[in-house]
């Protein structure tokens, strides 16, 4: 089958210079990086999807879009830069950061290849490659047999909105990046050379509101229905004095109404806004055109009586798009089907003084 992605290891010198990326390798393992010559030696580099991921293909861990192997750290002027202990997942527009990627090699030979770091708008399903932009590329990266290599990529002059879904992609001879499958939702789960991190931090003062954009996508060639599932992680923010509102915007809200206004755990509060009133909420039968990506707004407001230091979590996942099989008319449509999540964002919410 013809490859649908470029071999990362074949990038030109001009391309690398244009990326304007500073990178450093920090290598750990049983031996210094050097070629293994055994006839049966193999390489098997993987990037963890979760902390329990051992590189199996296809990946069965969930959610696969919160990779601990991708970590965003504040920029430091030291060489090497300081690797932070916890990822900083809300970036300041215009600032620079170091994004660290951990590469593991469970094979018996050292691997030498190329790492690429990409970004896209925060949200659910995406089209590979059109929805993704390159942050930086590093060639001649060595991952020792049975060891780990940590690579940092400098992310300069962060553009708006200040939060992105990040993806790391590895490619090497003998452990090539797989051609992207026709089912775009399986790019990450089918290939342990690809990982994503879609996590965002929100710090709110009492009575303060913060907005986050969220893009839902249709990565197929036909018009589809999809859904949004919003689930509390731990104590529900929206049932503890806080408020979470989804603003679908005029176009998507009208389509949602035309499809029957299917939902649970939300109530309309005027205009195109739906407020979460349960620990889990669903907004169903959202219509998307072929290859379309629509951005909605998530509004978080901390209540005046909420305790300072309170920590809450919210997972916002998009369900797998599927062709439309029913349009409301003289007879109503059956209830929406259950949908496998194909992408999302985890929000960590903290109430501050």
mmCIF file of C-alpha atoms in Angstrom:
data_model
loop_
_atom_site.group_PDB
_atom_site.id
_atom_site.type_symbol
_atom_site.label_atom_id
_atom_site.label_comp_id
_atom_site.label_asym_id
_atom_site.label_seq_id
_atom_site.Cartn_x
_atom_site.Cartn_y
_atom_site.Cartn_z
ATOM 1 C CA UNK A 1 0.000 0.000 0.000
ATOM 2 C CA UNK A 2 1.318 3.465 -0.883
ATOM 3 C CA UNK A 3 2.488 5.547 2.065
ATOM 4 C CA UNK A 4 0.248 8.510 2.925
ATOM 5 C CA UNK A 5 2.783 10.190 5.189
ATOM 6 C CA UNK A 6 6.297 11.404 4.388
ATOM 7 C CA UNK A 7 9.226 9.476 5.827
ATOM 8 C CA UNK A 8 10.392 11.741 8.624
ATOM 9 C CA UNK A 9 13.944 10.514 8.184
ATOM 10 C CA UNK A 10 14.125 11.916 4.649
ATOM 11 C CA UNK A 11 13.686 15.591 5.522
ATOM 12 C CA UNK A 12 16.128 17.977 3.870
ATOM 13 C CA UNK A 13 18.621 20.200 5.619
ATOM 14 C CA UNK A 14 16.671 23.248 4.450
ATOM 15 C CA UNK A 15 13.500 21.900 6.019
ATOM 16 C CA UNK A 16 15.221 21.406 9.350
ATOM 17 C CA UNK A 17 16.688 24.909 9.329
ATOM 18 C CA UNK A 18 13.266 26.345 8.555
ATOM 19 C CA UNK A 19 11.812 24.675 11.620
ATOM 20 C CA UNK A 20 13.986 26.864 13.848
ATOM 21 C CA UNK A 21 14.030 24.216 16.572
ATOM 22 C CA UNK A 22 16.512 23.684 19.387
ATOM 23 C CA UNK A 23 16.729 20.132 20.669
ATOM 24 C CA UNK A 24 18.862 18.116 23.069
ATOM 25 C CA UNK A 25 19.135 14.422 23.754
ATOM 26 C CA UNK A 26 19.384 12.977 27.246
ATOM 27 C CA UNK A 27 20.067 9.237 26.959
ATOM 28 C CA UNK A 28 19.773 6.538 29.585
ATOM 29 C CA UNK A 29 20.117 2.773 29.143
ATOM 30 C CA UNK A 30 22.303 -0.222 29.704
ATOM 31 C CA UNK A 31 25.042 1.071 27.377
ATOM 32 C CA UNK A 32 26.130 4.171 25.556
ATOM 33 C CA UNK A 33 24.407 4.623 22.198
ATOM 34 C CA UNK A 34 26.174 2.501 19.605
ATOM 35 C CA UNK A 35 25.148 0.185 16.788
ATOM 36 C CA UNK A 36 24.335 -3.409 17.664
ATOM 37 C CA UNK A 37 25.511 -5.912 15.048
ATOM 38 C CA UNK A 38 23.733 -9.127 16.041
ATOM 39 C CA UNK A 39 21.984 -10.834 13.151
ATOM 40 C CA UNK A 40 18.726 -11.140 15.105
ATOM 41 C CA UNK A 41 18.867 -7.710 16.737
ATOM 42 C CA UNK A 42 15.707 -5.647 16.306
ATOM 43 C CA UNK A 43 14.521 -2.174 17.242
ATOM 44 C CA UNK A 44 11.134 -1.440 18.800
ATOM 45 C CA UNK A 45 10.714 2.204 19.750
ATOM 46 C CA UNK A 46 7.424 3.305 21.273
ATOM 47 C CA UNK A 47 5.929 6.404 22.882
ATOM 48 C CA UNK A 48 3.634 5.679 25.815
ATOM 49 C CA UNK A 49 -0.062 6.526 25.459
ATOM 50 C CA UNK A 50 -0.570 6.042 29.214
ATOM 51 C CA UNK A 51 1.738 5.169 32.107
ATOM 52 C CA UNK A 52 0.747 1.491 31.747
ATOM 53 C CA UNK A 53 1.430 1.340 27.998
ATOM 54 C CA UNK A 54 4.127 -1.201 27.065
ATOM 55 C CA UNK A 55 4.040 -0.550 23.324
ATOM 56 C CA UNK A 56 1.546 -3.236 22.265
ATOM 57 C CA UNK A 57 -0.140 -2.774 18.879
ATOM 58 C CA UNK A 58 -2.953 -2.053 18.557
ATOM 59 C CA UNK A 59 -3.036 -0.089 21.786
ATOM 60 C CA UNK A 60 -5.932 -0.907 24.120
ATOM 61 C CA UNK A 61 -5.186 1.665 26.838
ATOM 62 C CA UNK A 62 -7.626 4.524 27.376
ATOM 63 C CA UNK A 63 -7.700 7.414 26.960
ATOM 64 C CA UNK A 64 -4.832 7.278 24.501
ATOM 65 C CA UNK A 65 -4.662 11.084 24.075
ATOM 66 C CA UNK A 66 -3.144 11.929 27.495
ATOM 67 C CA UNK A 67 0.396 10.649 26.913
ATOM 68 C CA UNK A 68 2.729 11.103 29.915
ATOM 69 C CA UNK A 69 5.646 10.791 27.475
ATOM 70 C CA UNK A 70 4.955 14.326 26.180
ATOM 71 C CA UNK A 71 5.633 17.066 28.719
ATOM 72 C CA UNK A 72 5.552 20.858 28.348
ATOM 73 C CA UNK A 73 8.065 22.752 30.507
ATOM 74 C CA UNK A 74 8.763 26.468 31.008
ATOM 75 C CA UNK A 75 11.650 27.793 28.923
ATOM 76 C CA UNK A 76 14.991 28.042 30.710
ATOM 77 C CA UNK A 77 18.220 29.621 29.479
ATOM 78 C CA UNK A 78 20.443 26.858 30.837
ATOM 79 C CA UNK A 79 22.101 24.215 28.663
ATOM 80 C CA UNK A 80 20.653 21.683 28.958
ATOM 81 C CA UNK A 81 17.344 23.274 29.959
ATOM 82 C CA UNK A 82 15.614 22.245 33.159
ATOM 83 C CA UNK A 83 13.162 19.369 32.710
ATOM 84 C CA UNK A 84 10.130 20.125 34.881
ATOM 85 C CA UNK A 85 8.495 17.512 37.098
ATOM 86 C CA UNK A 86 4.945 18.168 35.867
ATOM 87 C CA UNK A 87 3.678 19.291 32.481
ATOM 88 C CA UNK A 88 2.495 22.891 32.126
ATOM 89 C CA UNK A 89 -0.545 22.483 29.918
ATOM 90 C CA UNK A 90 -1.794 26.060 29.598
ATOM 91 C CA UNK A 91 0.656 28.136 27.593
ATOM 92 C CA UNK A 92 1.049 31.912 27.477
ATOM 93 C CA UNK A 93 0.679 33.327 23.981
ATOM 94 C CA UNK A 94 3.999 34.708 22.735
ATOM 95 C CA UNK A 95 6.122 32.799 25.251
ATOM 96 C CA UNK A 96 8.547 29.943 24.532
ATOM 97 C CA UNK A 97 8.599 26.476 26.085
ATOM 98 C CA UNK A 98 10.520 23.216 25.970
ATOM 99 C CA UNK A 99 8.430 20.183 25.024
ATOM 100 C CA UNK A 100 10.071 16.964 26.241
ATOM 101 C CA UNK A 101 9.322 13.621 24.580
ATOM 102 C CA UNK A 102 10.337 10.281 26.119
ATOM 103 C CA UNK A 103 11.198 7.533 23.607
ATOM 104 C CA UNK A 104 11.432 3.920 24.838
ATOM 105 C CA UNK A 105 13.137 1.052 22.999
ATOM 106 C CA UNK A 106 12.105 -2.480 23.978
ATOM 107 C CA UNK A 107 14.188 -3.983 21.158
ATOM 108 C CA UNK A 108 17.617 -5.606 21.214
ATOM 109 C CA UNK A 109 19.346 -3.065 18.952
ATOM 110 C CA UNK A 110 19.931 0.658 19.218
ATOM 111 C CA UNK A 111 17.479 2.664 17.102
ATOM 112 C CA UNK A 112 18.477 5.751 15.132
ATOM 113 C CA UNK A 113 15.682 7.790 13.620
ATOM 114 C CA UNK A 114 13.656 10.977 13.408
ATOM 115 C CA UNK A 115 11.258 12.568 15.882
ATOM 116 C CA UNK A 116 8.635 15.098 14.813
ATOM 117 C CA UNK A 117 6.460 17.169 17.160
ATOM 118 C CA UNK A 118 3.141 18.507 15.870
ATOM 119 C CA UNK A 119 0.251 20.606 17.167
ATOM 120 C CA UNK A 120 -3.423 21.073 16.363
ATOM 121 C CA UNK A 121 -6.420 22.847 17.859
ATOM 122 C CA UNK A 122 -7.669 21.223 21.074
ATOM 123 C CA UNK A 123 -10.578 18.887 20.520
ATOM 124 C CA UNK A 124 -11.612 15.482 19.255
ATOM 125 C CA UNK A 125 -11.283 13.810 15.852
ATOM 126 C CA UNK A 126 -8.730 15.205 13.385
ATOM 127 C CA UNK A 127 -7.636 14.768 9.792
ATOM 128 C CA UNK A 128 -4.046 13.567 9.452
ATOM 129 C CA UNK A 129 -2.076 15.436 8.114
ATOM 130 C CA UNK A 130 -4.144 18.499 7.188
ATOM 131 C CA UNK A 131 -5.213 19.501 10.724
ATOM 132 C CA UNK A 132 -1.675 19.273 12.133
ATOM 133 C CA UNK A 133 1.242 21.746 11.988
ATOM 134 C CA UNK A 134 4.881 20.878 12.678
ATOM 135 C CA UNK A 135 6.553 22.441 15.736
ATOM 136 C CA UNK A 136 9.964 20.853 15.266
ATOM 137 C CA UNK A 137 11.878 17.906 13.829
ATOM 138 C CA UNK A 138 15.026 16.131 15.057
ATOM 139 C CA UNK A 139 17.039 13.672 12.970
ATOM 140 C CA UNK A 140 19.703 11.167 14.009
ATOM 141 C CA UNK A 141 18.072 10.556 17.394
ATOM 142 C CA UNK A 142 19.477 7.449 19.104
ATOM 143 C CA UNK A 143 17.378 5.320 21.471
ATOM 144 C CA UNK A 144 19.515 2.585 23.091
ATOM 145 C CA UNK A 145 18.350 -1.033 23.214
ATOM 146 C CA UNK A 146 16.351 -1.570 26.391
ATOM 147 C CA UNK A 147 16.736 2.096 27.243
ATOM 148 C CA UNK A 148 15.133 5.503 27.085
ATOM 149 C CA UNK A 149 15.944 8.768 25.319
ATOM 150 C CA UNK A 150 14.422 12.099 26.293
ATOM 151 C CA UNK A 151 14.369 14.782 23.599
ATOM 152 C CA UNK A 152 13.360 18.404 24.062
ATOM 153 C CA UNK A 153 11.926 20.568 21.297
ATOM 154 C CA UNK A 154 11.827 24.333 21.727
ATOM 155 C CA UNK A 155 8.343 25.723 21.037
ATOM 156 C CA UNK A 156 8.952 29.409 20.272
ATOM 157 C CA UNK A 157 6.481 32.300 20.217
ATOM 158 C CA UNK A 158 3.377 30.259 21.029
ATOM 159 C CA UNK A 159 0.423 31.431 18.902
ATOM 160 C CA UNK A 160 -3.164 31.777 20.115
ATOM 161 C CA UNK A 161 -5.200 30.261 21.699
ATOM 162 C CA UNK A 162 -2.340 29.165 23.985
ATOM 163 C CA UNK A 163 -3.458 25.547 24.214
ATOM 164 C CA UNK A 164 -2.901 22.777 21.707
ATOM 165 C CA UNK A 165 -3.204 19.065 21.290
ATOM 166 C CA UNK A 166 0.348 17.798 20.757
ATOM 167 C CA UNK A 167 1.495 14.734 18.823
ATOM 168 C CA UNK A 168 4.911 13.056 18.707
ATOM 169 C CA UNK A 169 5.830 10.822 15.742
ATOM 170 C CA UNK A 170 8.873 8.509 15.449
ATOM 171 C CA UNK A 171 10.278 7.066 12.227
ATOM 172 C CA UNK A 172 13.384 4.907 11.640
ATOM 173 C CA UNK A 173 14.667 2.196 9.307
ATOM 174 C CA UNK A 174 13.240 -1.113 10.458
ATOM 175 C CA UNK A 175 10.679 0.625 12.682
ATOM 176 C CA UNK A 176 8.910 2.864 10.213
ATOM 177 C CA UNK A 177 6.013 5.182 10.881
ATOM 178 C CA UNK A 178 2.990 3.309 9.528
ATOM 179 C CA UNK A 179 0.957 4.706 6.661
ATOM 180 C CA UNK A 180 -2.078 6.446 8.122
ATOM 181 C CA UNK A 181 -5.100 4.111 7.899
ATOM 182 C CA UNK A 182 -8.301 4.970 6.066
ATOM 183 C CA UNK A 183 -9.959 5.059 9.496
ATOM 184 C CA UNK A 184 -8.191 8.180 10.745
ATOM 185 C CA UNK A 185 -9.316 7.544 14.326
ATOM 186 C CA UNK A 186 -6.886 4.604 14.490
ATOM 187 C CA UNK A 187 -3.694 6.541 13.682
ATOM 188 C CA UNK A 188 -2.529 6.544 17.317
ATOM 189 C CA UNK A 189 -3.880 3.184 18.492
ATOM 190 C CA UNK A 190 -2.501 1.260 15.493
ATOM 191 C CA UNK A 191 1.038 2.675 15.711
ATOM 192 C CA UNK A 192 3.139 2.812 18.870
ATOM 193 C CA UNK A 193 5.379 5.328 17.057
ATOM 194 C CA UNK A 194 2.658 7.976 17.528
ATOM 195 C CA UNK A 195 1.363 9.528 20.763
ATOM 196 C CA UNK A 196 -0.830 12.497 21.692
ATOM 197 C CA UNK A 197 -1.200 14.772 24.702
ATOM 198 C CA UNK A 198 -4.465 16.699 24.963
ATOM 199 C CA UNK A 199 -4.523 18.139 28.484
ATOM 200 C CA UNK A 200 -5.324 21.676 29.654
ATOM 201 C CA UNK A 201 -5.027 23.450 33.009
ATOM 202 C CA UNK A 202 -7.502 26.091 34.189
ATOM 203 C CA UNK A 203 -6.924 28.286 37.267
ATOM 204 C CA UNK A 204 -10.018 30.228 38.366
ATOM 205 C CA UNK A 205 -10.545 32.828 41.056
ATOM 206 C CA UNK A 206 -13.929 32.874 42.766
ATOM 207 C CA UNK A 207 -16.648 34.279 40.469
ATOM 208 C CA UNK A 208 -14.169 34.313 37.570
ATOM 209 C CA UNK A 209 -14.983 32.826 34.152
ATOM 210 C CA UNK A 210 -12.530 31.282 31.698
ATOM 211 C CA UNK A 211 -13.268 30.174 28.131
ATOM 212 C CA UNK A 212 -11.666 27.305 26.231
ATOM 213 C CA UNK A 213 -12.125 26.450 22.560
ATOM 214 C CA UNK A 214 -12.830 22.853 21.555
ATOM 215 C CA UNK A 215 -12.908 21.569 17.976
ATOM 216 C CA UNK A 216 -15.002 18.604 16.891
ATOM 217 C CA UNK A 217 -14.124 17.039 13.570
ATOM 218 C CA UNK A 218 -15.406 14.810 10.808
ATOM 219 C CA UNK A 219 -12.415 13.000 9.311
ATOM 220 C CA UNK A 220 -14.504 11.113 6.747
ATOM 221 C CA UNK A 221 -15.702 11.915 3.243
ATOM 222 C CA UNK A 222 -19.438 11.906 4.042
ATOM 223 C CA UNK A 223 -21.778 13.951 6.231
ATOM 224 C CA UNK A 224 -21.903 12.463 9.726
ATOM 225 C CA UNK A 225 -23.401 12.649 13.176
ATOM 226 C CA UNK A 226 -21.173 12.720 16.240
ATOM 227 C CA UNK A 227 -21.500 13.649 19.902
ATOM 228 C CA UNK A 228 -19.771 15.305 22.841
ATOM 229 C CA UNK A 229 -19.526 13.513 26.178
ATOM 230 C CA UNK A 230 -18.556 15.622 29.198
ATOM 231 C CA UNK A 231 -17.664 13.605 32.301
ATOM 232 C CA UNK A 232 -16.507 14.763 35.725
ATOM 233 C CA UNK A 233 -13.216 13.311 36.928
ATOM 234 C CA UNK A 234 -13.583 13.046 40.684
ATOM 235 C CA UNK A 235 -15.768 15.641 42.424
ATOM 236 C CA UNK A 236 -17.944 17.351 39.763
ATOM 237 C CA UNK A 237 -17.036 21.033 39.408
ATOM 238 C CA UNK A 238 -20.524 21.795 38.107
ATOM 239 C CA UNK A 239 -22.193 20.250 41.197
ATOM 240 C CA UNK A 240 -19.864 21.923 43.717
ATOM 241 C CA UNK A 241 -20.791 25.542 43.142
ATOM 242 C CA UNK A 242 -19.157 25.937 39.743
ATOM 243 C CA UNK A 243 -20.737 26.274 36.328
ATOM 244 C CA UNK A 244 -19.790 24.689 33.002
ATOM 245 C CA UNK A 245 -21.516 25.827 29.818
ATOM 246 C CA UNK A 246 -21.129 24.600 26.241
ATOM 247 C CA UNK A 247 -21.745 27.240 23.580
ATOM 248 C CA UNK A 248 -22.333 25.439 20.285
ATOM 249 C CA UNK A 249 -22.438 28.611 18.217
ATOM 250 C CA UNK A 250 -25.275 29.450 15.782
ATOM 251 C CA UNK A 251 -24.472 26.968 12.989
ATOM 252 C CA UNK A 252 -23.914 23.849 15.085
ATOM 253 C CA UNK A 253 -26.763 24.737 17.462
ATOM 254 C CA UNK A 254 -29.191 24.981 14.533
ATOM 255 C CA UNK A 255 -28.007 21.640 13.147
ATOM 256 C CA UNK A 256 -28.409 20.074 16.599
ATOM 257 C CA UNK A 257 -31.997 21.338 16.805
ATOM 258 C CA UNK A 258 -32.785 20.114 13.292
ATOM 259 C CA UNK A 259 -31.491 16.642 14.211
ATOM 260 C CA UNK A 260 -33.859 16.435 17.183
ATOM 261 C CA UNK A 261 -32.040 18.229 20.065
ATOM 262 C CA UNK A 262 -30.845 14.955 21.573
ATOM 263 C CA UNK A 263 -29.037 15.428 24.886
ATOM 264 C CA UNK A 264 -28.798 14.366 28.516
ATOM 265 C CA UNK A 265 -27.384 16.079 31.588
ATOM 266 C CA UNK A 266 -27.683 19.579 30.101
ATOM 267 C CA UNK A 267 -30.281 22.328 30.025
ATOM 268 C CA UNK A 268 -30.617 25.244 27.568
ATOM 269 C CA UNK A 269 -29.940 28.623 29.191
ATOM 270 C CA UNK A 270 -30.589 30.886 26.234
ATOM 271 C CA UNK A 271 -29.101 31.508 22.836
ATOM 272 C CA UNK A 272 -26.827 28.686 21.737
ATOM 273 C CA UNK A 273 -25.712 27.708 25.259
ATOM 274 C CA UNK A 274 -26.250 24.493 27.197
ATOM 275 C CA UNK A 275 -25.387 24.237 30.909
ATOM 276 C CA UNK A 276 -24.165 21.006 32.510
ATOM 277 C CA UNK A 277 -26.488 19.909 35.332
ATOM 278 C CA UNK A 278 -25.165 16.388 35.931
ATOM 279 C CA UNK A 279 -21.819 14.721 36.533
ATOM 280 C CA UNK A 280 -22.016 13.304 32.990
ATOM 281 C CA UNK A 281 -23.605 15.046 30.029
ATOM 282 C CA UNK A 282 -24.073 14.193 26.369
ATOM 283 C CA UNK A 283 -24.875 16.401 23.403
ATOM 284 C CA UNK A 284 -25.935 14.060 20.618
ATOM 285 C CA UNK A 285 -26.446 14.018 16.849
ATOM 286 C CA UNK A 286 -24.157 16.926 16.024
ATOM 287 C CA UNK A 287 -24.036 17.189 12.231
ATOM 288 C CA UNK A 288 -20.709 17.727 10.468
ATOM 289 C CA UNK A 289 -19.994 18.028 6.764
ATOM 290 C CA UNK A 290 -17.219 15.981 5.103
ATOM 291 C CA UNK A 291 -13.752 16.884 6.471
ATOM 292 C CA UNK A 292 -15.319 19.692 8.519
ATOM 293 C CA UNK A 293 -13.998 20.862 11.880
ATOM 294 C CA UNK A 294 -16.207 23.125 14.016
ATOM 295 C CA UNK A 295 -15.103 24.958 17.151
ATOM 296 C CA UNK A 296 -17.355 25.299 20.195
ATOM 297 C CA UNK A 297 -16.696 27.205 23.424
ATOM 298 C CA UNK A 298 -16.487 25.750 26.926
ATOM 299 C CA UNK A 299 -17.163 28.301 29.679
ATOM 300 C CA UNK A 300 -15.944 27.570 33.218
ATOM 301 C CA UNK A 301 -17.090 29.772 36.130
ATOM 302 C CA UNK A 302 -16.023 29.317 39.761
ATOM 303 C CA UNK A 303 -18.748 29.998 42.325
ATOM 304 C CA UNK A 304 -18.259 32.636 45.018
ATOM 305 C CA UNK A 305 -18.567 30.039 47.796
ATOM 306 C CA UNK A 306 -16.169 27.453 46.346
ATOM 307 C CA UNK A 307 -13.172 26.632 48.578
ATOM 308 C CA UNK A 308 -9.781 28.010 47.561
ATOM 309 C CA UNK A 309 -7.491 25.166 46.545
ATOM 310 C CA UNK A 310 -10.310 22.976 45.282
ATOM 311 C CA UNK A 311 -9.194 20.727 42.425
ATOM 312 C CA UNK A 312 -11.590 19.298 39.847
ATOM 313 C CA UNK A 313 -11.377 17.468 36.542
ATOM 314 C CA UNK A 314 -13.441 17.278 33.370
ATOM 315 C CA UNK A 315 -13.052 14.981 30.379
ATOM 316 C CA UNK A 316 -14.572 16.200 27.105
ATOM 317 C CA UNK A 317 -14.586 13.456 24.479
ATOM 318 C CA UNK A 318 -15.889 13.284 20.932
ATOM 319 C CA UNK A 319 -17.697 10.154 19.792
ATOM 320 C CA UNK A 320 -16.799 8.424 16.541
ATOM 321 C CA UNK A 321 -18.537 10.125 13.586
ATOM 322 C CA UNK A 322 -20.896 7.903 11.584
ATOM 323 C CA UNK A 323 -22.988 8.426 8.427
ATOM 324 C CA UNK A 324 -26.443 9.880 8.981
ATOM 325 C CA UNK A 325 -29.129 7.193 8.808
ATOM 326 C CA UNK A 326 -32.172 9.175 9.917
ATOM 327 C CA UNK A 327 -33.475 12.718 9.610
ATOM 328 C CA UNK A 328 -36.466 13.773 11.744
ATOM 329 C CA UNK A 329 -39.641 14.099 9.727
ATOM 330 C CA UNK A 330 -43.205 12.837 10.100
ATOM 331 C CA UNK A 331 -41.765 10.019 12.225
ATOM 332 C CA UNK A 332 -39.131 10.467 14.907
ATOM 333 C CA UNK A 333 -35.667 8.941 14.722
ATOM 334 C CA UNK A 334 -34.499 6.196 17.087
ATOM 335 C CA UNK A 335 -32.254 7.149 20.020
ATOM 336 C CA UNK A 336 -28.638 7.929 19.094
ATOM 337 C CA UNK A 337 -26.201 4.993 19.139
ATOM 338 C CA UNK A 338 -23.408 4.582 21.656
ATOM 339 C CA UNK A 339 -20.218 5.965 20.168
ATOM 340 C CA UNK A 340 -16.619 4.979 20.837
ATOM 341 C CA UNK A 341 -14.558 8.010 21.892
ATOM 342 C CA UNK A 342 -12.002 8.983 19.253
ATOM 343 C CA UNK A 343 -10.339 11.960 20.892
ATOM 344 C CA UNK A 344 -10.770 14.526 23.570
ATOM 345 C CA UNK A 345 -9.244 16.845 26.133
ATOM 346 C CA UNK A 346 -8.831 16.486 29.888
ATOM 347 C CA UNK A 347 -9.197 19.696 31.883
ATOM 348 C CA UNK A 348 -7.617 20.159 35.317
ATOM 349 C CA UNK A 349 -9.501 22.938 37.147
ATOM 350 C CA UNK A 350 -8.177 24.669 40.272
ATOM 351 C CA UNK A 351 -9.891 27.377 42.353
ATOM 352 C CA UNK A 352 -7.347 29.994 43.435
ATOM 353 C CA UNK A 353 -7.349 32.936 45.841
#
